[in-house]
Amino acid sequence: MAQKPTLPQGTRDFNPLQVHRRKFILNTIEEVFKKYGFMPLETPAMENLNTLTGKYGDEGDQLLFKVLNSGNYLKNLTEYNNKGLLEESRDKTLLPSSDGSLNNLNAKTALPYISEKGLRYDLTVPFARYVVMNRNEITYPFKRYQMQPVWRADRPQQGRYREFWQCDADVIGSNSLLSEAEFLKIYDEVFTRLEIPVVIKINNRKLLSALAALTGSPEKFMDITIAIDKLDKIGESGVAEELKKCELNESQISQIIKFLSLAQSVAPLKELQQLFVGSTEGLQGCNELKKVFDLLMGLQLQNPVKIDVTLARGLSYYTGAIVEVQCTQGDFMASIGGGGRYDNLTGIFGLPDVSGVGISFGLDRIYLVMENLQKFPDYIKANHTKILFCYFDEPTQAFAFAATAKIREAGIAAEIYPDIVKKIGKQLEYANKLNIPFVGIVGSNEMESGKVVIKNLKEGTQEEMSIEKVIEKLKDNN
RNA sequence: GUGGUUUUAGCUCAGCUGGUUAGAGCGCCUGAUUGUGGUUCAGGAGGUCGCCGGUUCGAGCCCGGUAUUCCACCCCA
């Protein structure tokens, strides 16, 4: 009957070493967040579906994990059917067939009746929800950080999982560009600490929006944005083709290509200003970029910050700056962080005119990069036990147990083998497999002298000494 | 959601055009060593070949379905 257990697609277990390494990354990020005055926040894994839907575009809605209602989750559906309430509904297309059978249902039409909760897709929308719910208790500008898992019903591939962690920091209730500059500095600081070489790319949504207006098709903003985002993948001709598919004409396309040519420019800001002469929005985007760079002048960053006019980023709520961080070394070059400014995220929840800006670190991708570049410090191990006590029988067990306690009191991680086993080799083998550097052996001889034999497993040497000496020795060995 | 790919011992993988009893390395267990791991030597255990169905005298191998791995697209951390 034993069935082979498996994991849901796109999820992973983390073994002890992996957990320690992930925590190393998390701690590094958290330390920096705290240093900049951000305060921690945690929100539930589940949100009401109506909090989540419509915030990430159609594509995003599809990637939401929905949670089935509790109890008889088909009840609502059948009741609606039986009572003929279909007629009263404001949108009949969302409802099941009225012939009393559920045969014609599909997932989309049935969804509102069987699910009202979903797993969070990111940390920004739950944060916006929190701000709106606690608007009167919060001191603005509110700076919060949040490091929790998020879920997307995406198809897994390299660096992409269905459950993964984001580490977000946001400032809400201020539209100062100082925040943008601070966030860039935070990116720089974290990745410097983690020893990951990165390039920090920055752009401004206003430029993209102004570009769309400039071509005379402002409604094609999303299409244009998505197309130019692919520049480094499919090249200029590819972008032009994409744009053609979106029904843009030759002169519009050439205008956009001209804009893209600035991607290679050394000083794109000046050229951008020329391009957007006459566009208030475009010029505003330029000015914002300039201001951020001016602020960064005095900060001495370790990693390059580059204007990248092709940087688009999908999330539909960004309105000002958009940033993205890419590793510049190794096999895995995908984005390991991103963020931007959103002027009206809380508006949907009834709190208009609150500007926010934030960034996110992708823990799992940072892990991949660090593994790839071998940047994890050697001192991170699966366990950090310094010494294992071994013994032979009940009296020596009691003695070893007391000795273990004394070592621990001194602040040193110590273990005692829990079972009385005849062979001491078994206990040594345990220490060896767990990479515990020392064992303390307690037999009747040692008990008499009140000392223990300390063996260095790496060197194979051993000597007899008092517990006090052991503590001294292990402290030196840190 | 679309396309390709993977799945054989605990792990990493061989397995020929379909043909006896499915192999290797590592790991695991026992012993050489009744107070010494790691190293060495000798021996041993372990597999419904992802799952369901089909073709065939005969399937790990061929066909269909399904799950899963990894990769690409869409999109994204």
Coordinates of C-alpha atoms (C1' of nucleotides) in Angstrom, one line a residue:
Chain A
M1 CA 0.0 0.0 0.0
A2 CA 3.0 2.3 0.4
Q3 CA 2.6 5.0 -2.1
K4 CA 5.6 7.0 -3.2
P5 CA 5.2 10.5 -1.8
T6 CA 5.9 13.4 -4.2
L7 CA 5.9 17.1 -4.0
P8 CA 3.5 19.4 -5.8
Q9 CA 4.9 20.7 -9.1
G10 CA 7.2 23.6 -8.7
T11 CA 7.7 23.2 -4.9
R12 CA 10.8 22.1 -3.1
D13 CA 12.1 20.8 0.2
F14 CA 15.1 22.5 1.7
N15 CA 17.6 20.4 3.5
P16 CA 19.5 21.6 6.6
L17 CA 22.4 23.1 4.6
Q18 CA 20.0 24.8 2.2
V19 CA 18.0 26.3 5.0
H20 CA 21.1 27.8 6.6
R21 CA 22.2 29.2 3.3
R22 CA 18.8 30.7 2.6
K23 CA 18.8 32.2 6.1
F24 CA 22.2 33.7 5.4
I25 CA 20.7 35.6 2.4
L26 CA 17.6 36.5 4.3
N27 CA 19.6 37.8 7.3
T28 CA 21.8 39.9 5.1
I29 CA 18.8 41.5 3.4
E30 CA 17.0 42.0 6.7
E31 CA 20.0 43.7 8.3
V32 CA 20.2 46.2 5.5
F33 CA 16.5 46.8 5.5
K34 CA 16.6 47.5 9.3
K35 CA 19.6 49.7 8.9
Y36 CA 17.6 52.0 6.6
G37 CA 14.7 52.1 9.1
F38 CA 12.3 49.7 7.5
M39 CA 9.9 47.9 9.9
P40 CA 8.8 44.3 9.5
L41 CA 5.3 43.2 8.4
E42 CA 3.8 39.8 7.8
T43 CA 0.5 39.0 6.1
P44 CA -1.4 35.7 5.7
A45 CA -0.6 33.3 2.9
M46 CA -4.2 33.6 1.9
E47 CA -6.0 36.7 0.8
N48 CA -9.6 37.1 -0.3
L49 CA -9.7 36.5 -4.0
N50 CA -11.2 39.9 -4.7
T51 CA -8.2 41.5 -3.1
L52 CA -5.9 39.8 -5.5
T53 CA -7.8 39.6 -8.8
G54 CA -7.4 42.4 -11.3
K55 CA -4.2 43.7 -9.8
Y56 CA -1.8 41.8 -12.1
G57 CA -3.5 41.9 -15.4
D58 CA -5.3 39.0 -17.1
E59 CA -2.1 36.9 -17.2
G60 CA -1.6 37.4 -13.5
D61 CA -5.1 36.4 -12.6
Q62 CA -4.6 33.1 -14.3
L63 CA -1.5 32.5 -12.3
L64 CA -3.3 32.9 -9.0
F65 CA -3.6 29.8 -6.9
K66 CA -7.2 29.6 -5.8
V67 CA -8.3 28.0 -2.6
L68 CA -11.4 25.9 -2.6
N69 CA -14.1 27.0 -0.2
S70 CA -14.5 25.0 3.0
G71 CA -17.2 22.5 3.5
N72 CA -19.6 21.6 0.7
Y73 CA -18.0 24.0 -1.8
L74 CA -20.5 23.1 -4.5
K75 CA -23.4 24.3 -2.4
N76 CA -23.5 27.8 -3.7
L77 CA -23.3 26.6 -7.3
T78 CA -26.2 24.2 -7.0
E79 CA -28.3 26.7 -5.0
Y80 CA -27.9 29.3 -7.6
N81 CA -28.9 26.8 -10.2
N82 CA -31.9 25.4 -8.3
K83 CA -33.4 28.7 -7.2
G84 CA -33.1 30.1 -10.7
L85 CA -31.2 33.1 -9.3
L86 CA -29.3 33.1 -12.6
E87 CA -31.8 35.7 -13.9
E88 CA -31.0 38.2 -11.2
S89 CA -27.3 38.0 -11.7
R90 CA -25.8 41.1 -13.3
D91 CA -23.5 39.0 -15.4
K92 CA -25.1 35.9 -16.8
T93 CA -22.0 34.9 -18.7
L94 CA -20.3 34.1 -15.4
L95 CA -23.1 31.7 -14.4
P96 CA -23.7 28.0 -14.9
S97 CA -26.3 26.7 -17.3
S98 CA -29.9 26.8 -16.0
D99 CA -30.8 23.3 -17.1
G100 CA -30.1 22.0 -13.6
S101 CA -26.9 20.2 -14.6
L102 CA -23.5 21.4 -14.0
N103 CA -22.2 19.8 -17.1
N104 CA -21.6 22.9 -19.1
L105 CA -19.6 24.5 -16.4
N106 CA -16.0 25.4 -16.8
A107 CA -13.4 26.5 -14.3
K108 CA -13.8 30.1 -15.1
T109 CA -17.6 30.4 -14.7
A110 CA -17.7 28.2 -11.7
L111 CA -14.9 29.9 -9.9
P112 CA -16.8 32.7 -8.1
Y113 CA -19.0 30.1 -6.5
I114 CA -16.5 27.6 -5.3
S115 CA -13.5 29.8 -4.3
E116 CA -13.2 33.1 -2.5
K117 CA -9.7 32.9 -1.3
G118 CA -6.3 32.7 -3.0
L119 CA -2.6 32.4 -2.2
R120 CA -0.8 35.7 -2.4
Y121 CA 0.9 36.4 -5.7
D122 CA 3.3 39.0 -4.4
L123 CA 3.8 41.0 -1.3
T124 CA 3.0 44.5 -2.7
V125 CA -0.8 44.0 -3.0
P126 CA -1.2 42.5 0.4
F127 CA 0.8 45.4 1.7
A128 CA -1.5 47.9 0.0
R129 CA -4.4 46.1 1.5
Y130 CA -2.8 46.3 4.9
V131 CA -2.2 50.0 4.5
V132 CA -5.8 50.7 3.6
M133 CA -7.1 48.7 6.5
N134 CA -4.8 50.4 9.0
R135 CA -4.6 53.8 7.4
N136 CA -5.3 55.6 10.7
E137 CA -2.8 53.8 12.8
I138 CA 0.1 54.1 10.4
T139 CA 2.6 56.9 10.6
Y140 CA 3.5 58.2 7.2
P141 CA 5.7 57.8 5.3
F142 CA 5.4 54.2 6.2
K143 CA 8.5 52.1 5.6
R144 CA 7.9 48.4 5.8
Y145 CA 9.8 45.3 4.8
Q146 CA 8.3 41.8 4.3
M147 CA 10.0 38.5 3.6
Q148 CA 7.6 35.7 2.9
P149 CA 6.8 33.1 0.3
V150 CA 4.5 33.8 -2.6
W151 CA 2.8 31.4 -5.0
R152 CA 2.2 31.5 -8.7
A153 CA 0.6 28.8 -10.8
D154 CA 3.3 29.2 -13.4
R155 CA 5.0 26.4 -15.3
P156 CA 8.3 25.8 -13.5
Q157 CA 11.6 26.3 -15.3
Q158 CA 15.1 27.5 -14.5
G159 CA 14.9 29.9 -11.6
R160 CA 11.1 29.8 -11.6
Y161 CA 9.1 28.0 -9.0
R162 CA 5.4 27.9 -8.0
E163 CA 6.4 28.7 -4.4
F164 CA 9.2 31.2 -3.9
W165 CA 10.2 33.9 -1.5
Q166 CA 10.3 37.6 -2.1
C167 CA 11.9 40.1 0.2
D168 CA 10.2 43.4 -0.3
A169 CA 10.8 46.9 1.1
D170 CA 8.4 49.7 0.3
V171 CA 7.9 53.3 1.3
I172 CA 4.3 54.4 1.1
G173 CA 2.9 57.9 1.6
S174 CA 5.7 59.9 0.0
N175 CA 6.6 60.8 -3.5
S176 CA 10.1 61.9 -2.8
L177 CA 12.7 60.6 -5.3
L178 CA 15.0 60.3 -2.3
S179 CA 13.4 56.9 -1.7
E180 CA 14.3 55.7 -5.2
A181 CA 17.9 56.7 -4.6
E182 CA 17.9 54.9 -1.2
F183 CA 16.5 51.8 -2.7
L184 CA 19.2 51.7 -5.3
K185 CA 21.7 52.1 -2.6
I186 CA 20.1 49.2 -0.7
Y187 CA 20.4 47.0 -3.8
D188 CA 24.0 47.9 -4.1
E189 CA 24.7 47.3 -0.4
V190 CA 23.0 43.9 -0.2
F191 CA 24.6 42.5 -3.4
T192 CA 28.0 43.9 -2.3
R193 CA 27.6 42.0 1.0
L194 CA 26.6 38.9 -0.8
E195 CA 29.5 39.3 -3.2
I196 CA 27.3 39.1 -6.2
P197 CA 28.3 41.4 -9.1
V198 CA 25.2 43.1 -10.5
V199 CA 24.0 45.8 -12.8
I200 CA 21.2 47.9 -11.5
K201 CA 19.0 49.0 -14.4
I202 CA 16.6 51.9 -14.1
N203 CA 14.0 53.3 -16.3
N204 CA 10.8 55.4 -15.9
R205 CA 7.4 54.3 -16.9
K206 CA 6.6 57.9 -17.9
L207 CA 9.1 57.7 -20.7
L208 CA 7.3 54.6 -22.1
S209 CA 4.0 56.2 -21.7
A210 CA 5.2 59.4 -23.4
L211 CA 6.6 57.3 -26.2
A212 CA 3.3 55.7 -26.8
A213 CA 1.7 59.2 -26.8
L214 CA 4.3 60.4 -29.2
T215 CA 3.5 57.7 -31.7
G216 CA -0.1 58.8 -31.5
S217 CA -1.4 55.6 -30.1
P218 CA -1.4 56.0 -26.3
E219 CA -3.8 53.1 -26.0
K220 CA -1.1 50.8 -27.4
F221 CA 1.1 51.6 -24.3
M222 CA 1.1 48.0 -23.1
D223 CA 1.7 46.4 -26.5
I224 CA 4.6 48.8 -27.1
T225 CA 6.0 48.2 -23.6
I226 CA 5.9 44.4 -23.9
A227 CA 7.5 44.6 -27.4
I228 CA 10.5 46.8 -26.5
D229 CA 11.1 44.8 -23.3
K230 CA 12.1 41.9 -25.6
L231 CA 14.9 43.9 -27.3
D232 CA 17.8 42.0 -25.9
K233 CA 16.1 38.7 -26.7
I234 CA 14.9 39.2 -30.2
G235 CA 16.7 42.3 -31.5
E236 CA 15.5 45.4 -33.2
S237 CA 14.0 43.6 -36.1
G238 CA 12.2 41.3 -33.8
V239 CA 10.7 44.2 -31.9
A240 CA 9.6 45.8 -35.1
E241 CA 7.9 42.6 -36.1
E242 CA 6.1 42.4 -32.7
L243 CA 5.0 46.0 -33.2
K244 CA 3.7 45.3 -36.6
K245 CA 1.6 42.5 -35.2
C246 CA 0.1 45.1 -32.8
E247 CA -1.0 47.1 -35.8
L248 CA 1.4 49.9 -35.6
N249 CA 2.4 51.6 -38.8
E250 CA 5.9 52.1 -40.3
S251 CA 6.4 55.6 -39.0
Q252 CA 5.3 54.7 -35.5
I253 CA 7.6 51.7 -35.5
S254 CA 10.6 53.7 -36.7
Q255 CA 9.9 56.2 -34.0
I256 CA 10.0 53.5 -31.4
I257 CA 13.1 52.0 -32.9
K258 CA 14.8 55.4 -32.7
F259 CA 13.9 55.5 -29.0
L260 CA 15.4 52.0 -28.6
S261 CA 18.7 53.1 -30.2
L262 CA 19.2 55.2 -27.1
A263 CA 19.6 51.9 -25.2
Q264 CA 23.2 51.8 -26.3
S265 CA 23.8 55.4 -25.7
V266 CA 26.4 56.5 -23.1
A267 CA 24.5 59.6 -22.0
P268 CA 20.9 58.7 -22.8
L269 CA 19.5 61.4 -20.5
K270 CA 20.4 64.3 -22.8
E271 CA 19.2 62.5 -25.9
L272 CA 16.0 61.5 -24.2
Q273 CA 15.4 65.1 -23.2
Q274 CA 15.7 66.1 -26.9
L275 CA 13.4 63.3 -28.0
F276 CA 10.7 64.3 -25.6
V277 CA 10.8 68.0 -26.1
G278 CA 7.2 69.0 -26.1
S279 CA 6.0 66.1 -24.0
T280 CA 5.5 67.1 -20.4
E281 CA 5.2 63.5 -19.3
G282 CA 8.4 62.5 -21.2
L283 CA 10.3 65.4 -19.8
Q284 CA 9.1 64.7 -16.3
G285 CA 10.3 61.1 -16.6
C286 CA 13.7 62.5 -17.7
N287 CA 13.8 64.9 -14.8
E288 CA 13.0 62.2 -12.3
L289 CA 15.8 60.0 -13.6
K290 CA 18.2 62.9 -13.5
K291 CA 17.2 63.7 -9.9
V292 CA 17.8 60.1 -8.8
F293 CA 21.2 60.1 -10.4
D294 CA 22.1 63.4 -8.9
L295 CA 21.2 62.0 -5.4
L296 CA 23.3 58.9 -6.1
M297 CA 26.3 61.1 -6.9
G298 CA 27.4 61.3 -3.3
L299 CA 26.8 57.7 -2.4
Q300 CA 29.7 55.7 -3.8
L301 CA 28.0 52.6 -5.2
Q302 CA 30.0 49.4 -5.8
N303 CA 27.8 48.3 -8.7
P304 CA 26.9 50.2 -11.9
V305 CA 23.5 51.8 -12.2
K306 CA 22.4 52.2 -15.8
I307 CA 19.5 53.8 -17.6
D308 CA 17.9 51.1 -19.7
V309 CA 15.1 52.5 -21.8
T310 CA 14.0 49.0 -22.8
L311 CA 13.3 48.0 -19.2
A312 CA 9.6 47.6 -19.0
R313 CA 8.6 45.2 -16.2
G314 CA 5.2 43.6 -16.5
L315 CA 3.4 44.5 -13.3
S316 CA 0.8 46.9 -14.4
Y317 CA 0.7 49.1 -11.4
Y318 CA 4.1 50.8 -11.8
T319 CA 3.8 54.5 -12.8
G320 CA 7.2 56.1 -12.3
A321 CA 10.6 54.6 -11.8
I322 CA 11.2 51.0 -12.6
V323 CA 14.3 49.1 -11.5
E324 CA 15.7 45.7 -12.1
V325 CA 18.8 43.9 -10.9
Q326 CA 20.7 41.4 -12.9
C327 CA 23.7 39.4 -12.0
T328 CA 26.6 40.0 -14.4
Q329 CA 28.5 36.7 -13.9
G330 CA 27.9 33.0 -14.3
D331 CA 25.2 30.9 -16.0
F332 CA 22.1 32.4 -14.4
M333 CA 21.6 35.9 -15.6
A334 CA 17.8 36.4 -15.1
S335 CA 16.5 39.2 -12.9
I336 CA 17.2 38.7 -9.2
G337 CA 15.3 41.7 -8.0
G338 CA 13.0 44.4 -9.2
G339 CA 10.7 47.2 -8.2
G340 CA 9.4 50.6 -8.9
R341 CA 7.0 53.4 -8.1
Y342 CA 3.3 53.0 -8.1
D343 CA 1.2 56.1 -7.6
N344 CA -2.2 54.7 -6.9
L345 CA -2.0 51.1 -5.7
T346 CA -4.2 51.7 -2.7
G347 CA -6.7 53.6 -4.8
I348 CA -8.5 50.3 -5.8
F349 CA -9.1 49.7 -2.1
G350 CA -10.5 53.1 -1.5
L351 CA -7.5 55.2 -0.5
P352 CA -6.5 57.4 -3.4
D353 CA -3.5 59.6 -3.9
V354 CA -1.0 57.6 -1.9
S355 CA 2.3 57.2 -3.7
G356 CA 4.5 54.3 -2.9
V357 CA 7.8 52.9 -4.1
G358 CA 9.4 49.6 -3.4
I359 CA 11.9 46.9 -4.4
S360 CA 11.9 43.2 -4.2
F361 CA 14.7 40.6 -3.8
G362 CA 14.1 37.2 -5.3
L363 CA 15.5 34.9 -2.6
D364 CA 15.4 31.7 -4.7
R365 CA 17.2 33.2 -7.6
I366 CA 19.8 34.9 -5.4
Y367 CA 20.4 31.4 -4.0
L368 CA 20.9 30.0 -7.5
V369 CA 23.3 32.7 -8.4
M370 CA 25.3 32.3 -5.2
E371 CA 25.4 28.6 -5.6
N372 CA 26.5 29.0 -9.2
L373 CA 29.2 31.5 -8.3
Q374 CA 30.2 29.6 -5.1
K375 CA 29.6 32.6 -2.9
F376 CA 28.3 30.9 0.2
P377 CA 30.8 31.2 3.1
D378 CA 32.3 27.9 4.2
Y379 CA 31.3 28.4 7.8
I380 CA 27.7 27.8 6.8
K381 CA 27.2 24.1 7.5
A382 CA 24.2 21.8 8.0
N383 CA 24.8 21.8 11.7
H384 CA 27.1 23.8 13.9
T385 CA 27.7 21.3 16.7
K386 CA 31.3 21.5 18.0
I387 CA 31.4 18.4 20.1
L388 CA 29.5 15.1 20.5
F389 CA 29.8 13.2 23.7
C390 CA 30.1 9.4 23.5
Y391 CA 29.7 6.9 26.4
F392 CA 29.2 3.3 27.2
D393 CA 26.6 2.6 29.8
E394 CA 24.2 4.3 32.2
P395 CA 26.7 5.7 34.7
T396 CA 28.9 7.2 31.9
Q397 CA 25.8 8.4 30.2
A398 CA 24.9 10.5 33.2
F399 CA 28.4 11.9 33.4
A400 CA 28.4 12.7 29.7
F401 CA 25.0 14.3 29.9
A402 CA 26.3 16.6 32.7
A403 CA 29.4 17.4 30.7
T404 CA 27.3 18.3 27.6
A405 CA 25.2 20.7 29.7
K406 CA 28.4 22.4 31.0
I407 CA 29.7 22.9 27.4
R408 CA 26.3 24.3 26.3
E409 CA 26.3 26.6 29.3
A410 CA 29.5 28.1 28.0
G411 CA 27.7 28.9 24.8
I412 CA 29.1 26.1 22.7
A413 CA 26.9 23.9 20.5
A414 CA 27.2 20.4 21.9
E415 CA 25.4 17.1 21.5
I416 CA 25.3 13.8 23.3
Y417 CA 24.5 10.5 21.5
P418 CA 21.0 9.7 22.8
D419 CA 21.1 5.9 22.9
I420 CA 23.3 3.5 24.8
V421 CA 25.0 1.5 22.1
K422 CA 27.7 -1.1 22.8
K423 CA 29.9 0.1 20.0
I424 CA 31.5 3.5 20.4
G425 CA 32.3 3.3 16.7
K426 CA 28.6 3.9 15.9
Q427 CA 28.8 7.1 17.9
L428 CA 32.0 8.3 16.2
E429 CA 30.4 7.5 12.9
Y430 CA 27.5 9.7 13.7
A431 CA 29.9 12.6 14.5
N432 CA 31.9 12.0 11.4
K433 CA 28.8 12.0 9.1
L434 CA 27.5 15.2 10.6
N435 CA 30.9 16.8 10.3
I436 CA 31.1 17.4 14.1
P437 CA 34.8 18.3 14.6
F438 CA 35.3 16.9 18.1
V439 CA 34.0 14.0 20.2
G440 CA 34.3 13.6 24.0
I441 CA 34.6 10.0 25.1
V442 CA 33.5 9.1 28.6
G443 CA 34.2 5.7 30.0
S444 CA 34.8 4.4 33.5
N445 CA 38.5 5.5 33.4
E446 CA 37.5 9.0 32.5
M447 CA 34.8 9.1 35.2
E448 CA 37.3 8.2 37.8
S449 CA 39.7 10.9 36.8
G450 CA 36.9 13.4 36.3
K451 CA 38.3 14.1 32.8
V452 CA 37.2 13.2 29.3
V453 CA 39.0 12.1 26.2
I454 CA 38.7 14.7 23.5
K455 CA 39.3 13.4 20.0
N456 CA 39.8 15.7 17.0
L457 CA 38.1 13.8 14.2
K458 CA 39.8 15.7 11.4
E459 CA 43.3 15.0 12.6
G460 CA 42.6 11.8 14.4
T461 CA 44.4 13.0 17.6
Q462 CA 43.1 12.7 21.1
E463 CA 44.0 13.8 24.6
E464 CA 42.5 13.7 28.1
M465 CA 41.5 16.9 29.8
S466 CA 39.0 18.5 32.2
I467 CA 35.7 19.9 31.1
E468 CA 37.0 23.4 31.8
K469 CA 40.0 22.7 29.4
V470 CA 37.5 21.4 26.8
I471 CA 35.6 24.6 26.9
E472 CA 38.7 26.6 26.5
K473 CA 39.9 24.5 23.6
L474 CA 36.5 24.7 21.8
K475 CA 36.3 28.4 22.3
D476 CA 39.7 28.8 20.7
N477 CA 38.6 26.7 17.9
N478 CA 35.8 28.9 16.7
Chain B
rG1 C1' -1.9 28.0 -21.5
rU2 C1' 1.8 26.2 -25.9
rG3 C1' 6.2 23.2 -27.5
rG4 C1' 10.2 19.8 -26.4
rU5 C1' 12.5 16.7 -22.7
rU6 C1' 13.3 13.4 -18.4
rU7 C1' 11.7 9.2 -15.2
rU8 C1' 15.6 2.1 -14.3
rA9 C1' 18.6 0.2 -6.7
rG10 C1' 18.8 5.3 -1.2
rC11 C1' 21.8 8.7 -5.0
rU12 C1' 24.2 9.4 -10.0
rC13 C1' 23.5 6.8 -14.3
rA14 C1' 24.4 2.3 -18.1
rG15 C1' 21.0 -1.2 -20.5
rC16 C1' 22.4 -3.0 -28.2
rU17 C1' 17.4 -4.1 -33.9
rG18 C1' 11.9 -6.1 -28.5
rG19 C1' 14.4 -12.2 -26.5
rU20 C1' 16.8 -16.2 -20.4
rU21 C1' 17.8 -14.5 -13.9
rA22 C1' 18.0 -5.9 -15.4
rG23 C1' 23.8 -3.8 -14.4
rA24 C1' 27.9 -0.2 -12.6
rG25 C1' 29.9 3.5 -9.3
rC26 C1' 28.7 5.8 -4.8
rG27 C1' 25.9 5.1 -0.5
rC28 C1' 23.8 1.3 3.0
rC29 C1' 24.4 -3.4 6.2
rU30 C1' 27.9 -7.2 8.4
rG31 C1' 32.8 -8.7 9.6
rA32 C1' 38.4 -7.9 9.9
rU33 C1' 38.7 -4.1 15.1
rU34 C1' 34.1 -6.5 22.4
rG35 C1' 36.9 1.7 24.0
rU36 C1' 37.7 4.7 18.1
rG37 C1' 35.0 7.3 13.0
rG38 C1' 37.1 8.7 8.5
rU39 C1' 41.1 5.3 5.1
rU40 C1' 41.9 -0.2 3.6
rC41 C1' 40.2 -5.3 2.8
rA42 C1' 36.4 -9.4 2.6
rG43 C1' 31.3 -10.4 2.2
rG44 C1' 25.9 -9.0 1.9
rA45 C1' 21.1 -6.7 1.3
rG46 C1' 18.4 -3.7 -2.0
rG47 C1' 14.6 -2.8 -8.3
rU48 C1' 5.9 -3.9 -9.1
rC49 C1' 12.0 -0.4 -14.7
rG50 C1' 6.9 6.7 -12.6
rC51 C1' 1.6 5.1 -13.0
rC52 C1' -2.7 3.2 -16.2
rG53 C1' -3.9 0.8 -20.6
rG54 C1' -2.6 -1.3 -25.5
rU55 C1' 0.4 -4.0 -29.5
rU56 C1' 3.3 -8.8 -29.2
rC57 C1' 4.5 -15.8 -28.3
rG58 C1' 7.5 -12.2 -25.5
rA59 C1' 8.0 -5.0 -23.4
rG60 C1' 12.8 -1.5 -19.3
rC61 C1' 12.8 -0.9 -24.9
rC62 C1' 7.2 0.0 -29.5
rC63 C1' 2.0 2.8 -29.2
rG64 C1' -1.8 5.8 -26.3
rG65 C1' -3.1 8.4 -21.9
rU66 C1' -1.5 10.5 -17.2
rA67 C1' 1.9 12.3 -13.5
rU68 C1' 6.7 14.2 -12.9
rU69 C1' 11.8 16.5 -14.0
rC70 C1' 14.3 19.9 -16.7
rC71 C1' 14.2 23.5 -20.8
rA72 C1' 12.0 27.1 -24.1
rC73 C1' 7.7 30.4 -25.3
rC74 C1' 3.9 33.6 -22.9
rC75 C1' 4.9 36.0 -18.6
rC76 C1' 7.8 36.9 -14.5
rA77 C1' 11.5 37.0 -8.8

